[in-house]
Each structure stands twice: as C-alpha cells, then as structure tokens.
Amino acid sequence: MRAAVMYGAGDVRIEDRPDPKIQQPSDAVVRVVLSCVCGSDLWPYKSMPATGTGRPMGHEFLGVVEETGSGVSGIRAGDLVVAPFTYCDNTCDFCRKGLHSSCRHGGRYGLDGVDGGQGEAVRVPHADGTLVKLPVGADSALLPSLLALSDVMGTGHHGAVTARVGNGDRVLVIGDGAVGLCAVIAAKRRGAEQIVLMGRHTARTDLGRAFGATDVVAERGDEGIARVRDLTGGHGVDKVIEAVGARQALDAAFGTVIDGGIISRLGVPQYEEGPVGPSMIMKNITLTGGVSPARAYIEELMPDVLDGAIEPGRVFDQTFTLAQTPDAYQAMTDRRVLKALITL
Amino acid sequence: MRAAVMYGAGDVRIEDRPDPKIQQPSDAVVRVVLSCVCGSDLWPYKSMPATGTGRPMGHEFLGVVEETGSGVSGIRAGDLVVAPFTYCDNTCDFCRKGLHSSCRHGGRYGLDGVDGGQGEAVRVPHADGTLVKLPVGADSALLPSLLALSDVMGTGHHGAVTARVGNGDRVLVIGDGAVGLCAVIAAKRRGAEQIVLMGRHTARTDLGRAFGATDVVAERGDEGIARVRDLTGGHGVDKVIEAVGARQALDAAFGTVIDGGIISRLGVPQYEEGPVGPSMIMKNITLTGGVSPARAYIEELMPDVLDGAIEPGRVFDQTFTLAQTPDAYQAMTDRRVLKALITL
C-alpha cells in the first residue's frame, strides 16, 4: 500500500509499505477513505532529526473495515468506521473512567508496528474498543465532520468538558487553529453565553464567529488581556480553553480568568514551568485539561454531527490526495491552509 | 479591651486597644469566647519587619454577640456565633457561587480598621453575611470543634471538595498540620477508601489515624513518592490534598497522582513557578484548590460536629489564656504545640 512516512524535518514521502494484516485476534484492518494532517504532525515536520528508517504519519482517519481478527465482534467487514487518534481497549480502569487517552493497552498510530493514518490502510489494535461504526454511507457529505470526531472536535470538546463550561458562562478560547475553533463549537454547544476567541487570522476567526464566537481579540500579551477584560465588563472570563501551548497563552489565561475560574489546556505546553504561585491560590484558579480521550466523546458528539447541529468539518479548508500529502504539510506549516483533508 | 498585636517577627504583645463600636449599620460587635492561632499567623511571626504601629492578630473566633448595627437582622445580642476567617456579605456574585473568599465586600480581620480575632472583642463587618449562629451554649464541650469551622476544618473540607474526593477514592494528604489533619477528616467524610497521610510527627500522624488515615508515610521526596506508590499497589492516588505549600510537597503530589487525578493545594505556595509542562497534559492532571471559602461550608459541616461524627477540635492540643498568646506563637513555631486554643 501507499502511505506517508516522515524521514526528518520537512521530509515527508509517500512510499510503498507492506499491506497491513491481522496480527492479533483483536485487530481489524481498515481501508482508509479520509485522513488529514494534525497540528501536532507539524511539530516533527519542523524539528525531527533526519532518520534512515522513517516514521509512518497520521492518526486521524475513517474508512471501511476490510478484515477483522477472530476476537472482534462489534464491527465487521464492510462497516464504515471512525478511529479516535489513539487506540484503546475501552474496558480498562482508565477507559471505564472515560480517560481513554491513558488506556492500559492503548497506543499511538505510527509507532510499535502500527500503521499511520495517512495511508491506504491501517491495522487497528483493539478494534472493538477503538473503532466506532458510522451510520452513513462512504459517499456522505458529513464525512469530514465525522472525521473531526477522531481528534479536533473531541479535543475542543475535552476543553469545554474539563473547563466545566455551562449555561451562561463567559469563555475565552485562546488560539484560532482547528482545535481552538472546535473549542468554540463545544463551548457554544454547552451553553456559553459569551465566547471570546483570541486569534489574528481573519479567515479563521471568521469561521470562529460562524461557530459561535461572540467576540474576537487579535491582540496578544497585556494588550490582549486588557481587551478581554474590556469585553467582559472588567470582570474577566469564567473559563479559558487554551489551544496554543505557548507560555504567553498560559499567561493570558491567568490574566483574564476570574476568581474561582477554570483554565483548560489543550495545546501541549512548550514550557516546563508555569505561574502556579500564591496568586493562583488566592483566586482559587483551577488548571486542568490535557490530551483528549477522543474515544470517550464520539457517541455523545456524533448525533450532533448527523443532525447538522455542529459542523466541525468546516475546519478542513483544502483537500489533498495522498500523493499530495507532503504539500499539505508545507501548506499548513506556511499557514496557507488551516487543516488539510486527505482523500484516498 | 485587651488584644494581641504583632510588632514584628517574634514580637507579639497583649495590649489595650479601643473597645470596638458599631461603625456601619451592617456591623456587629462580638465578645470573643474562644480564639486560636493559625499556621498562617506564624508566617509574619517568622518574617514580619519591625513596625511601630503593630497589627492586630487572629482570624478564627467564636463568641457572643454584644451589639448589632441597625441593618443587622439575622443575629442579635446574646447569640453565640462563629465567624469564618474572612468576613463577607454572602450576597455578591462570588458568594452566591460559594466563593466567599473572593467576596466583593469581604476582607480580613486585623486590617482596614477591623479588629483581630485574638482579643476580647471584634467588630465584624457584614455581620448578617459573615456570622453563623451556634445552637449550643457557651459552655458546650463542642466549642473547640465548632471553632474549627472558622478555618481549619473548612479549609481541609475545601481540599476534599475541590479535589472532588468521592466514594472509593485513594487519597494522599500531604502535611500533618492542623489543616492536613482536617483534610483527612474531610476525605473520610466524603467516602475515601484509602487515605495516606504524609507526615513525620508521630503524635500528629497518630491523630491523623484516629481521624481516618489508613496509612502514614514519614518519608519525603523520591522516597516518599515510592512509598505512596507501594501503598497503592503501584498505581498512585486518585486525589492529592497538599497542605504544606513547599515545592517539594507539590513535586510529591505530581509524583504520586494517577492519570486523570486531581491535586488540590491548601498551603500557600512558597514558590512562584511549578511543574505544569507536557507531562501534566499527557496525564490529564488537574491542579486546583486555594483559599477556603470557609463561610460556604459552615452549615454543611456543623451538623456533623453537633452529632459527633467529626471532631476537628481535637487538633487543639494545648490551651492558653489571652495573656499567654505570645507563648502560644512560640510553642507552635517550635512545633511543641500543633494548634493553640485561646480562651477568653
């Protein structure tokens, strides 16, 4: 099969790889229909040391089940399924608590002999626990939004869940990338009254407004904090969803959140230490969030996609073929593309 | 009246002060029956620069209402009342959310012309919002435990509430001071299955066992972390209540908490920055806690004190007269006394 493999920073190649085969009774092989490039794929694209062996890329995909192992009972060949961005057994103590990202038998695509999602087919471990059947055909116009359940929409939702966004909340979403925009969808879906989106790419913040952002703040640093305070009558916001990962974004979160408020981080921090001193204690600020247990949220979010209540697939603003995947990486790195959809 | 005033590190004096009088319609004057010394009183006792004016001390007291302002309707002269350690209106937006520590009209005793609690009488602002009537006589044996509702018990409870301690949880309490011991009470009260108390003063950890601690860890640092992991079958704990404030204690919290777990801090941090980098995100750890809104918890906890289900007053291990208050500060600083009760 053909698949995307990264050999170092700026070096993504489409090459022949062995066709995946069932190795364990709990495996399934999925023929990929749609995949995409994640913001987190850009980190190694910018910094990975050159390697002779390469690493299969991609962790968001939906496709048709081709074959299942003898222990798989929940899905069967021919089913159209979506995969969350980590595989999981859906039965361990962490999965039972809804923390599938910490599954005791889980793992990541592209590692440990498991294929990446940017390729023609993927062997999916723990297929019964991981894959969720989609009640639409492979020609449905909803596929991009259903693909978003594999990562970005579930990640934005995780931010709103862990920030405990509820009716009437004033919410700040920091970052106009695909995750930030999905966090806007999630905050609105949970009843936020005011959603301030901090970002400076007009095309993206316009989509954020379409998703439910009531205000946009282009300023950063102290100016951005002052602007958010102005927009909230001087009070600050009840909840912050931080979808960038920069220290400046964390400082903006602490600078705008009201006493008793919650900051949920979705962006992987580019720092090791943060401002958790006496001020955080005096104000009773909570710092939460993390890697999304995307699998936990698929059943909850899917009905809203199916009935059109949410359209996270709108974050995909350009479509590439698998052969064009290297161009997709570069286009996202150059910020010419928000999120690249890959059709197979 | 006589009251304790601090003039600098190691310099607490009992002196004559003006008798408090009603200044605002919402004031009450309370004749103090019981007061005590807080661990936080020891910070200025160790470090306050010498001053000629002095600062009235103490923020935990219960007593009899002597006089009320014209706007006070909920309490009246003769009532025995307990005061939370900050005063509050109990009506602002923060108070309505249960965050009385951030009350928009609240403040601290001993500042802004308000008396301290270590004295014969206190003018209490926002008396209707602040004071809670006690359904016992001034000779009740329960008074020390009711006094604990003014701070330590409400603070320990705040740790358990913000850590969302629930049935079956494995909880680590770091610190065997009065707050840590009250956190043990609170964790047990909320159904924790295993409560590991980290502390090295045997008399205190013995009281912790009496309060419900199932295990005691005397080790600190990496040894302490390893011991907690051993005691929890290698898993770590679901929740940590950190009642010390040292960076080593925070590191122990992060080192022992399980994926998806919660760390609640009650000790005011002696550091400005903490370890909130990628590992916290990958494990979905929540960092919460803060200054307790003690007023919010008095009604909930009082029935348990009245029926003897909890006995937080056992943290008072020595009684002093008001005149002996300077000795009480020194005894607590020397760790000869866990928490000093002051009778008036």
mmCIF file of N, CA and C in Angstrom, chain A residues 273-321:
data_model
loop_
_atom_site.group_PDB
_atom_site.id
_atom_site.type_symbol
_atom_site.label_atom_id
_atom_site.label_comp_id
_atom_site.label_asym_id
_atom_site.label_seq_id
_atom_site.Cartn_x
_atom_site.Cartn_y
_atom_site.Cartn_z
ATOM 1 N N GLU A 273 7.655 24.927 33.208
ATOM 2 C CA GLU A 273 7.188 25.532 34.463
ATOM 3 C C GLU A 273 6.171 26.626 34.154
ATOM 4 N N GLY A 274 5.242 26.812 35.058
ATOM 5 C CA GLY A 274 4.217 27.828 34.850
ATOM 6 C C GLY A 274 3.874 28.538 36.142
ATOM 7 N N PRO A 275 3.071 29.622 36.028
ATOM 8 C CA PRO A 275 2.820 30.537 37.153
ATOM 9 C C PRO A 275 1.744 30.018 38.105
ATOM 10 N N VAL A 276 2.140 29.096 38.989
ATOM 11 C CA VAL A 276 1.179 28.483 39.899
ATOM 12 C C VAL A 276 1.454 28.895 41.341
ATOM 13 N N GLY A 277 1.899 30.133 41.525
ATOM 14 C CA GLY A 277 2.248 30.638 42.844
ATOM 15 C C GLY A 277 1.052 31.127 43.643
ATOM 16 N N PRO A 278 1.306 31.953 44.671
ATOM 17 C CA PRO A 278 0.257 32.373 45.603
ATOM 18 C C PRO A 278 -0.972 32.990 44.942
ATOM 19 N N SER A 279 -0.782 33.733 43.848
ATOM 20 C CA SER A 279 -1.936 34.382 43.221
ATOM 21 C C SER A 279 -2.981 33.362 42.776
ATOM 22 N N MET A 280 -2.521 32.231 42.255
ATOM 23 C CA MET A 280 -3.451 31.181 41.810
ATOM 24 C C MET A 280 -4.280 30.653 42.986
ATOM 25 N N ILE A 281 -3.626 30.546 44.144
ATOM 26 C CA ILE A 281 -4.278 30.056 45.355
ATOM 27 C C ILE A 281 -5.265 31.088 45.899
ATOM 28 N N MET A 282 -4.855 32.344 45.926
ATOM 29 C CA MET A 282 -5.735 33.382 46.482
ATOM 30 C C MET A 282 -7.001 33.514 45.646
ATOM 31 N N LYS A 283 -6.878 33.251 44.341
ATOM 32 C CA LYS A 283 -8.023 33.391 43.432
ATOM 33 C C LYS A 283 -8.770 32.078 43.201
ATOM 34 N N ASN A 284 -8.274 30.996 43.781
ATOM 35 C CA ASN A 284 -8.927 29.695 43.583
ATOM 36 C C ASN A 284 -9.069 29.332 42.105
ATOM 37 N N ILE A 285 -7.972 29.497 41.354
ATOM 38 C CA ILE A 285 -7.984 29.129 39.939
ATOM 39 C C ILE A 285 -7.668 27.642 39.785
ATOM 40 N N THR A 286 -8.378 26.983 38.892
ATOM 41 C CA THR A 286 -8.117 25.579 38.580
ATOM 42 C C THR A 286 -7.459 25.474 37.212
ATOM 43 N N LEU A 287 -6.397 24.660 37.145
ATOM 44 C CA LEU A 287 -5.694 24.410 35.873
ATOM 45 C C LEU A 287 -5.919 22.953 35.506
ATOM 46 N N THR A 288 -6.541 22.725 34.374
ATOM 47 C CA THR A 288 -6.913 21.361 34.014
ATOM 48 C C THR A 288 -6.717 21.156 32.514
ATOM 49 N N GLY A 289 -7.346 20.123 31.968
ATOM 50 C CA GLY A 289 -7.223 19.820 30.543
ATOM 51 C C GLY A 289 -6.170 18.774 30.283
ATOM 52 N N GLY A 290 -5.860 18.573 29.009
ATOM 53 C CA GLY A 290 -4.868 17.580 28.647
ATOM 54 C C GLY A 290 -5.214 16.920 27.332
ATOM 55 N N VAL A 291 -4.511 15.820 27.078
ATOM 56 C CA VAL A 291 -4.762 15.053 25.863
ATOM 57 C C VAL A 291 -6.193 14.531 25.897
ATOM 58 N N SER A 292 -6.908 14.731 24.830
ATOM 59 C CA SER A 292 -8.318 14.333 24.819
ATOM 60 C C SER A 292 -8.475 12.818 24.757
ATOM 61 N N PRO A 293 -9.364 12.280 25.577
ATOM 62 C CA PRO A 293 -9.767 10.887 25.402
ATOM 63 C C PRO A 293 -10.845 10.834 24.321
ATOM 64 N N ALA A 294 -10.427 11.083 23.077
ATOM 65 C CA ALA A 294 -11.410 11.298 21.992
ATOM 66 C C ALA A 294 -12.441 10.182 21.910
ATOM 67 N N ARG A 295 -11.991 8.946 22.151
ATOM 68 C CA ARG A 295 -12.918 7.810 22.052
ATOM 69 C C ARG A 295 -14.120 7.984 22.974
ATOM 70 N N ALA A 296 -13.878 8.635 24.128
ATOM 71 C CA ALA A 296 -14.940 8.778 25.133
ATOM 72 C C ALA A 296 -16.087 9.633 24.629
ATOM 73 N N TYR A 297 -15.816 10.483 23.661
ATOM 74 C CA TYR A 297 -16.791 11.513 23.286
ATOM 75 C C TYR A 297 -17.516 11.225 21.974
ATOM 76 N N ILE A 298 -17.074 10.211 21.228
ATOM 77 C CA ILE A 298 -17.607 10.024 19.868
ATOM 78 C C ILE A 298 -19.116 9.796 19.881
ATOM 79 N N GLU A 299 -19.599 8.903 20.740
ATOM 80 C CA GLU A 299 -21.049 8.630 20.751
ATOM 81 C C GLU A 299 -21.851 9.861 21.161
ATOM 82 N N GLU A 300 -21.286 10.683 22.060
ATOM 83 C CA GLU A 300 -22.025 11.865 22.505
ATOM 84 C C GLU A 300 -22.117 12.910 21.399
ATOM 85 N N LEU A 301 -21.039 13.067 20.652
ATOM 86 C CA LEU A 301 -20.988 14.148 19.666
ATOM 87 C C LEU A 301 -21.596 13.756 18.318
ATOM 88 N N MET A 302 -21.578 12.451 18.020
ATOM 89 C CA MET A 302 -21.993 12.045 16.682
ATOM 90 C C MET A 302 -23.423 12.465 16.319
ATOM 91 N N PRO A 303 -24.382 12.329 17.231
ATOM 92 C CA PRO A 303 -25.747 12.756 16.848
ATOM 93 C C PRO A 303 -25.804 14.220 16.428
ATOM 94 N N ASP A 304 -25.000 15.061 17.077
ATOM 95 C CA ASP A 304 -24.998 16.483 16.711
ATOM 96 C C ASP A 304 -24.399 16.707 15.325
ATOM 97 N N VAL A 305 -23.462 15.845 14.936
ATOM 98 C CA VAL A 305 -22.927 15.933 13.576
ATOM 99 C C VAL A 305 -23.981 15.436 12.593
ATOM 100 N N LEU A 306 -24.619 14.335 12.929
ATOM 101 C CA LEU A 306 -25.579 13.717 11.993
ATOM 102 C C LEU A 306 -26.777 14.622 11.725
ATOM 103 N N ASP A 307 -27.199 15.372 12.755
ATOM 104 C CA ASP A 307 -28.361 16.239 12.521
ATOM 105 C C ASP A 307 -27.953 17.671 12.139
ATOM 106 N N GLY A 308 -26.659 17.875 11.947
ATOM 107 C CA GLY A 308 -26.199 19.171 11.458
ATOM 108 C C GLY A 308 -26.085 20.261 12.510
ATOM 109 N N ALA A 309 -26.289 19.912 13.767
ATOM 110 C CA ALA A 309 -26.197 20.919 14.832
ATOM 111 C C ALA A 309 -24.777 21.469 14.950
ATOM 112 N N ILE A 310 -23.785 20.640 14.709
ATOM 113 C CA ILE A 310 -22.393 21.115 14.682
ATOM 114 C C ILE A 310 -21.754 20.658 13.375
ATOM 115 N N GLU A 311 -20.851 21.486 12.870
ATOM 116 C CA GLU A 311 -20.205 21.199 11.584
ATOM 117 C C GLU A 311 -18.696 21.364 11.697
ATOM 118 N N PRO A 312 -18.066 20.556 12.544
ATOM 119 C CA PRO A 312 -16.618 20.726 12.738
ATOM 120 C C PRO A 312 -15.814 20.480 11.468
ATOM 121 N N GLY A 313 -16.393 19.774 10.505
ATOM 122 C CA GLY A 313 -15.672 19.503 9.260
ATOM 123 C C GLY A 313 -15.340 20.766 8.473
ATOM 124 N N ARG A 314 -15.967 21.876 8.854
ATOM 125 C CA ARG A 314 -15.649 23.131 8.167
ATOM 126 C C ARG A 314 -14.220 23.604 8.444
ATOM 127 N N VAL A 315 -13.552 22.992 9.416
ATOM 128 C CA VAL A 315 -12.145 23.369 9.641
ATOM 129 C C VAL A 315 -11.249 22.881 8.501
ATOM 130 N N PHE A 316 -11.735 21.901 7.730
ATOM 131 C CA PHE A 316 -10.938 21.429 6.588
ATOM 132 C C PHE A 316 -11.142 22.405 5.434
ATOM 133 N N ASP A 317 -10.122 23.183 5.137
ATOM 134 C CA ASP A 317 -10.306 24.220 4.122
ATOM 135 C C ASP A 317 -9.587 23.909 2.815
ATOM 136 N N GLN A 318 -8.942 22.750 2.749
ATOM 137 C CA GLN A 318 -8.367 22.346 1.455
ATOM 138 C C GLN A 318 -8.201 20.837 1.437
ATOM 139 N N THR A 319 -8.435 20.266 0.260
ATOM 140 C CA THR A 319 -8.388 18.810 0.106
ATOM 141 C C THR A 319 -7.179 18.417 -0.738
ATOM 142 N N PHE A 320 -6.501 17.374 -0.269
ATOM 143 C CA PHE A 320 -5.309 16.880 -0.959
ATOM 144 C C PHE A 320 -5.495 15.378 -1.230
ATOM 145 N N THR A 321 -4.816 14.888 -2.270
ATOM 146 C CA THR A 321 -4.737 13.437 -2.447
ATOM 147 C C THR A 321 -3.617 12.908 -1.555
#
